[in-house]
Amino acid sequence: SQKIEQNSEALNIQEGKTATLTCNYTNYSPAYLQWYRQDPGRGPVFLLLIRENEKEKRKERLKVTFDTTLKQSLFHITASQPADSATYLCALSGAGSYQLTFGKGTKLSVIP
Amino acid sequence: GAVVSQHPSRVICKSGTSVKIECRSLDFQATTMFWYRQFPKKSLMLMATSNEGSKATYEQGVEKDKFLINHASLTLSTLTVTSAHPEDSSFYICSARTMSSYNEQFFGPGTRLTVL
C-alpha cells in the first residue's frame, strides 16, 4: 500500500539556521508533491507544489526538491525564524487525481 | 484570495445528536470540495470528495449514512455527522480547489467536534 513518511516527528533548530525536512514515499508514483504548513488547531496552509518533472522549486525563503528516483522530497527553510515554528505536512497526488494523501507531518520549532 | 471558512469552529454535543458543519469558499467558486478528519498527532485522512450538484464519493471505511455531505452550490458544502458518538470526536477540516488551481487545495480553519 502507499506509504508516506516524514522522518522526523519533531525538529528543533536555532534561529537563523536552515531547517531541512524530509518526505519519503513508497509504492507510489506521484505526479505532484505539495508542502503545507499547519498551526495548532488550524487547517493546513498551502506553501509549494512541485511536479514530477521538476527538480526544484523556490518561494522566498522556501525551497523544495523532488527526487523521483530516491522517492524523496526535501523542504528547506533558510534563515529560519521563530514564526516558522509549525507542523509541516507533505502531500502527494497522482496524475489525473485531485485527491491528496498526507504524511503525518514534522513539528518544527525554531529556537530564538 | 482563495479563502475557505468553516462554521462552527468548535462544537460540543451529546451522544446521539446530529451536527452540521458548513464549509464555504468566500472569494472563489469551488469545483470540488474535500472533507478530512484529523486525530491528534495523526495525518489528515480524506473522508470524501464532493463535486457541486452530484453525490459525494466516500473513501473506503467511511459510512456515507453517518457522514452526510451536501454540495448544493459552488461555494457551500456541508457535512452532517448523524447520531454522533464519542468516537466521532475529532478535528474536521474541509478544503476546496478552484477552477484554475493546478492541484493545490485551500483549507478551512477546521471544526473541533467533541461528543459527550
CSV table of C-alpha atoms in Angstrom, one decimal:
chain,number,residue,atom,x,y,z
A,1,SER,CA,0.0,0.0,0.0
A,2,GLN,CA,1.0,3.6,-0.5
A,3,LYS,CA,3.1,5.0,2.3
A,4,ILE,CA,4.4,8.5,3.1
A,5,GLU,CA,6.9,9.0,5.8
A,6,GLN,CA,8.1,12.3,7.2
A,7,ASN,CA,11.1,11.0,9.0
A,8,SER,CA,11.2,13.4,11.9
A,9,GLU,CA,8.2,13.8,14.1
A,10,ALA,CA,9.8,16.9,15.6
A,11,LEU,CA,12.8,19.0,14.7
A,12,ASN,CA,14.4,21.8,16.8
A,13,ILE,CA,16.6,24.3,15.1
A,14,GLN,CA,18.4,27.5,16.1
A,15,GLU,CA,17.1,30.8,14.7
A,16,GLY,CA,18.9,31.8,11.5
A,17,LYS,CA,19.8,28.3,10.5
A,18,THR,CA,18.4,26.3,7.6
A,19,ALA,CA,15.7,23.8,8.5
A,20,THR,CA,15.5,20.7,6.3
A,21,LEU,CA,12.5,18.4,6.4
A,22,THR,CA,12.3,15.1,4.6
A,23,CYS,CA,9.4,13.3,3.0
A,24,ASN,CA,9.8,9.8,1.6
A,25,TYR,CA,7.2,7.7,-0.1
A,26,THR,CA,6.9,4.1,-1.2
A,27,ASN,CA,4.5,2.2,-3.5
A,28,TYR,CA,3.6,5.5,-5.2
A,29,SER,CA,4.4,7.4,-8.3
A,30,PRO,CA,3.0,10.9,-7.6
A,31,ALA,CA,2.6,13.4,-10.3
A,32,TYR,CA,2.6,16.2,-7.8
A,33,LEU,CA,4.1,16.8,-4.4
A,34,GLN,CA,3.0,19.6,-2.1
A,35,TRP,CA,4.0,21.0,1.2
A,36,TYR,CA,1.6,22.6,3.7
A,37,ARG,CA,2.0,24.4,7.0
A,38,GLN,CA,-0.3,23.7,9.8
A,39,ASP,CA,-0.5,25.6,13.1
A,40,PRO,CA,-2.2,24.1,16.2
A,41,GLY,CA,-5.9,23.9,15.9
A,42,ARG,CA,-5.9,25.3,12.4
A,43,GLY,CA,-6.3,23.9,8.9
A,44,PRO,CA,-3.2,23.5,6.6
A,45,VAL,CA,-2.0,26.3,4.5
A,46,PHE,CA,-0.6,25.6,1.0
A,47,LEU,CA,3.1,26.5,0.6
A,48,LEU,CA,4.5,25.0,-2.5
A,49,LEU,CA,3.7,22.5,-5.3
A,50,ILE,CA,6.3,20.7,-7.3
A,51,ARG,CA,5.6,18.4,-10.3
A,52,GLU,CA,7.3,15.1,-11.0
A,53,ASN,CA,9.3,16.6,-13.9
A,54,GLU,CA,10.7,19.4,-11.7
A,55,LYS,CA,13.8,19.1,-9.6
A,56,GLU,CA,13.5,22.2,-7.5
A,57,LYS,CA,11.1,25.0,-6.7
A,58,ARG,CA,11.7,28.1,-4.7
A,59,LYS,CA,9.5,30.7,-3.0
A,60,GLU,CA,11.1,33.4,-0.9
A,61,ARG,CA,12.9,31.5,1.9
A,62,LEU,CA,11.4,28.2,1.0
A,63,LYS,CA,12.9,25.6,-1.3
A,64,VAL,CA,11.6,22.2,-2.3
A,65,THR,CA,13.4,19.4,-4.1
A,66,PHE,CA,11.8,16.3,-5.7
A,67,ASP,CA,13.8,13.2,-6.5
A,68,THR,CA,11.6,10.6,-8.1
A,69,THR,CA,14.5,8.1,-8.2
A,70,LEU,CA,15.0,8.3,-4.5
A,71,LYS,CA,11.3,8.8,-3.9
A,72,GLN,CA,12.0,11.7,-1.7
A,73,SER,CA,11.3,15.4,-1.3
A,74,LEU,CA,13.3,17.8,0.8
A,75,PHE,CA,11.8,21.0,2.2
A,76,HIS,CA,14.2,23.8,3.2
A,77,ILE,CA,13.5,27.0,5.2
A,78,THR,CA,16.5,29.3,5.1
A,79,ALA,CA,17.2,31.9,7.7
A,80,SER,CA,14.6,30.3,9.9
A,81,GLN,CA,12.6,32.4,12.4
A,82,PRO,CA,10.6,31.6,15.5
A,83,ALA,CA,7.5,32.5,13.4
A,84,ASP,CA,8.3,29.5,11.2
A,85,SER,CA,7.5,27.1,14.1
A,86,ALA,CA,4.7,24.9,13.0
A,87,THR,CA,3.9,21.4,11.7
A,88,TYR,CA,4.8,20.9,8.1
A,89,LEU,CA,2.9,18.3,6.0
A,90,CYS,CA,3.9,16.7,2.8
A,91,ALA,CA,1.1,15.6,0.5
A,92,LEU,CA,1.1,13.6,-2.8
A,93,SER,CA,-1.3,13.2,-5.6
A,94,GLY,CA,-1.3,11.2,-8.7
A,95,ALA,CA,-1.9,12.2,-12.3
A,96,GLY,CA,-5.5,12.9,-13.1
A,97,SER,CA,-6.4,12.9,-9.4
A,98,TYR,CA,-7.1,15.9,-7.2
A,99,GLN,CA,-7.0,13.8,-4.0
A,100,LEU,CA,-4.2,14.3,-1.6
A,101,THR,CA,-2.5,11.8,0.6
A,102,PHE,CA,-0.8,13.4,3.6
A,103,GLY,CA,2.2,12.4,5.7
A,104,LYS,CA,1.9,12.8,9.5
A,105,GLY,CA,3.9,15.9,9.5
A,106,THR,CA,7.1,17.2,11.1
A,107,LYS,CA,6.7,19.7,14.0
A,108,LEU,CA,9.4,22.3,13.6
A,109,SER,CA,10.5,24.5,16.5
A,110,VAL,CA,12.8,27.4,15.8
A,111,ILE,CA,14.5,28.5,19.0
A,112,PRO,CA,15.5,32.1,19.4
B,1,GLY,CA,-7.7,35.2,-2.4
B,2,ALA,CA,-8.8,31.5,-2.1
B,3,VAL,CA,-10.2,31.8,1.4
B,4,VAL,CA,-12.2,29.0,2.9
B,5,SER,CA,-14.3,29.4,6.0
B,6,GLN,CA,-15.8,26.8,8.3
B,7,HIS,CA,-18.6,27.1,10.8
B,8,PRO,CA,-18.8,26.3,13.7
B,9,SER,CA,-15.1,26.3,14.7
B,10,ARG,CA,-15.9,24.3,17.8
B,11,VAL,CA,-19.0,22.2,18.8
B,12,ILE,CA,-19.8,20.1,21.8
B,13,CYS,CA,-22.8,17.8,21.6
B,14,LYS,CA,-24.5,15.0,23.4
B,15,SER,CA,-24.2,11.4,22.1
B,16,GLY,CA,-27.0,10.6,19.6
B,17,THR,CA,-27.5,14.1,18.3
B,18,SER,CA,-26.6,15.3,14.8
B,19,VAL,CA,-24.2,18.1,14.0
B,20,LYS,CA,-23.9,20.1,10.8
B,21,ILE,CA,-20.6,21.7,9.7
B,22,GLU,CA,-20.5,24.3,6.9
B,23,CYS,CA,-17.7,24.9,4.5
B,24,ARG,CA,-17.7,28.0,2.3
B,25,SER,CA,-15.4,29.3,-0.3
B,26,LEU,CA,-15.5,33.0,0.2
B,27,ASP,CA,-13.9,34.6,-2.8
B,28,PHE,CA,-13.9,31.8,-5.5
B,29,GLN,CA,-16.1,29.1,-6.9
B,30,ALA,CA,-15.0,25.6,-5.7
B,31,THR,CA,-15.5,22.9,-8.3
B,32,THR,CA,-14.5,20.3,-5.8
B,33,MET,CA,-14.6,20.2,-2.0
B,34,PHE,CA,-13.0,17.7,0.2
B,35,TRP,CA,-13.7,16.6,3.8
B,36,TYR,CA,-10.9,15.4,6.1
B,37,ARG,CA,-10.7,14.3,9.7
B,38,GLN,CA,-7.6,14.5,11.8
B,39,PHE,CA,-6.8,12.8,15.1
B,40,PRO,CA,-4.2,14.2,17.4
B,41,LYS,CA,-0.6,13.7,16.1
B,42,LYS,CA,-2.0,11.9,13.0
B,43,SER,CA,-2.2,12.9,9.4
B,44,LEU,CA,-5.3,14.2,7.7
B,45,MET,CA,-7.5,11.4,6.4
B,46,LEU,CA,-9.6,12.1,3.4
B,47,MET,CA,-13.3,11.2,4.1
B,48,ALA,CA,-15.0,12.2,1.0
B,49,THR,CA,-14.8,14.2,-2.2
B,50,SER,CA,-17.7,16.2,-3.3
B,51,ASN,CA,-18.5,18.0,-6.6
B,52,GLU,CA,-21.2,20.6,-6.9
B,53,GLY,CA,-24.5,19.1,-7.8
B,54,SER,CA,-23.5,15.5,-7.6
B,55,LYS,CA,-23.2,12.8,-4.9
B,56,ALA,CA,-20.1,12.7,-2.8
B,57,THR,CA,-17.6,10.0,-3.3
B,58,TYR,CA,-16.6,8.4,0.1
B,59,GLU,CA,-13.3,6.8,0.9
B,60,GLN,CA,-13.2,3.2,2.0
B,61,GLY,CA,-14.3,2.7,5.5
B,62,VAL,CA,-16.3,6.0,5.8
B,63,GLU,CA,-20.0,5.4,6.3
B,64,LYS,CA,-22.0,7.6,3.9
B,65,ASP,CA,-25.1,7.3,6.0
B,66,LYS,CA,-23.3,8.6,9.1
B,67,PHE,CA,-21.4,11.4,7.4
B,68,LEU,CA,-23.9,13.1,5.1
B,69,ILE,CA,-22.4,15.5,2.6
B,70,ASN,CA,-24.3,18.1,0.6
B,71,HIS,CA,-22.6,20.3,-2.0
B,72,ALA,CA,-25.6,22.4,-3.2
B,73,SER,CA,-23.6,25.3,-4.7
B,74,LEU,CA,-20.2,26.2,-5.9
B,75,THR,CA,-19.4,28.0,-2.7
B,76,LEU,CA,-21.0,25.8,0.0
B,77,SER,CA,-20.6,22.2,1.2
B,78,THR,CA,-22.0,20.8,4.4
B,79,LEU,CA,-21.0,17.7,6.4
B,80,THR,CA,-23.6,16.3,8.8
B,81,VAL,CA,-22.5,13.9,11.4
B,82,THR,CA,-25.6,11.9,12.2
B,83,SER,CA,-26.2,10.2,15.6
B,84,ALA,CA,-22.8,11.3,16.8
B,85,HIS,CA,-20.9,9.1,19.3
B,86,PRO,CA,-17.8,9.9,21.4
B,87,GLU,CA,-15.6,8.1,18.8
B,88,ASP,CA,-16.7,10.7,16.2
B,89,SER,CA,-14.9,13.3,18.3
B,90,SER,CA,-12.2,14.7,16.0
B,91,PHE,CA,-11.0,17.7,14.1
B,92,TYR,CA,-12.9,18.0,10.8
B,93,ILE,CA,-11.4,20.1,8.0
B,94,CYS,CA,-12.7,20.9,4.6
B,95,SER,CA,-10.8,22.1,1.6
B,96,ALA,CA,-11.6,23.3,-1.9
B,97,ARG,CA,-9.9,23.6,-5.2
B,98,THR,CA,-10.5,26.4,-7.6
B,99,MET,CA,-11.2,26.0,-11.2
B,100,SER,CA,-7.8,27.4,-12.0
B,101,SER,CA,-5.7,25.7,-9.3
B,102,TYR,CA,-3.4,23.0,-10.5
B,103,ASN,CA,-3.7,20.6,-7.7
B,104,GLU,CA,-3.3,22.6,-4.5
B,105,GLN,CA,-6.1,22.8,-2.1
B,106,PHE,CA,-7.2,25.6,0.1
B,107,PHE,CA,-8.2,24.5,3.6
B,108,GLY,CA,-10.7,25.9,6.1
B,109,PRO,CA,-9.7,26.5,9.7
B,110,GLY,CA,-11.3,23.3,10.9
B,111,THR,CA,-14.1,22.3,13.3
B,112,ARG,CA,-13.3,20.7,16.6
B,113,LEU,CA,-16.2,18.2,17.4
B,114,THR,CA,-16.5,16.8,20.9
B,115,VAL,CA,-19.2,14.3,21.5
B,116,LEU,CA,-20.0,13.7,25.2
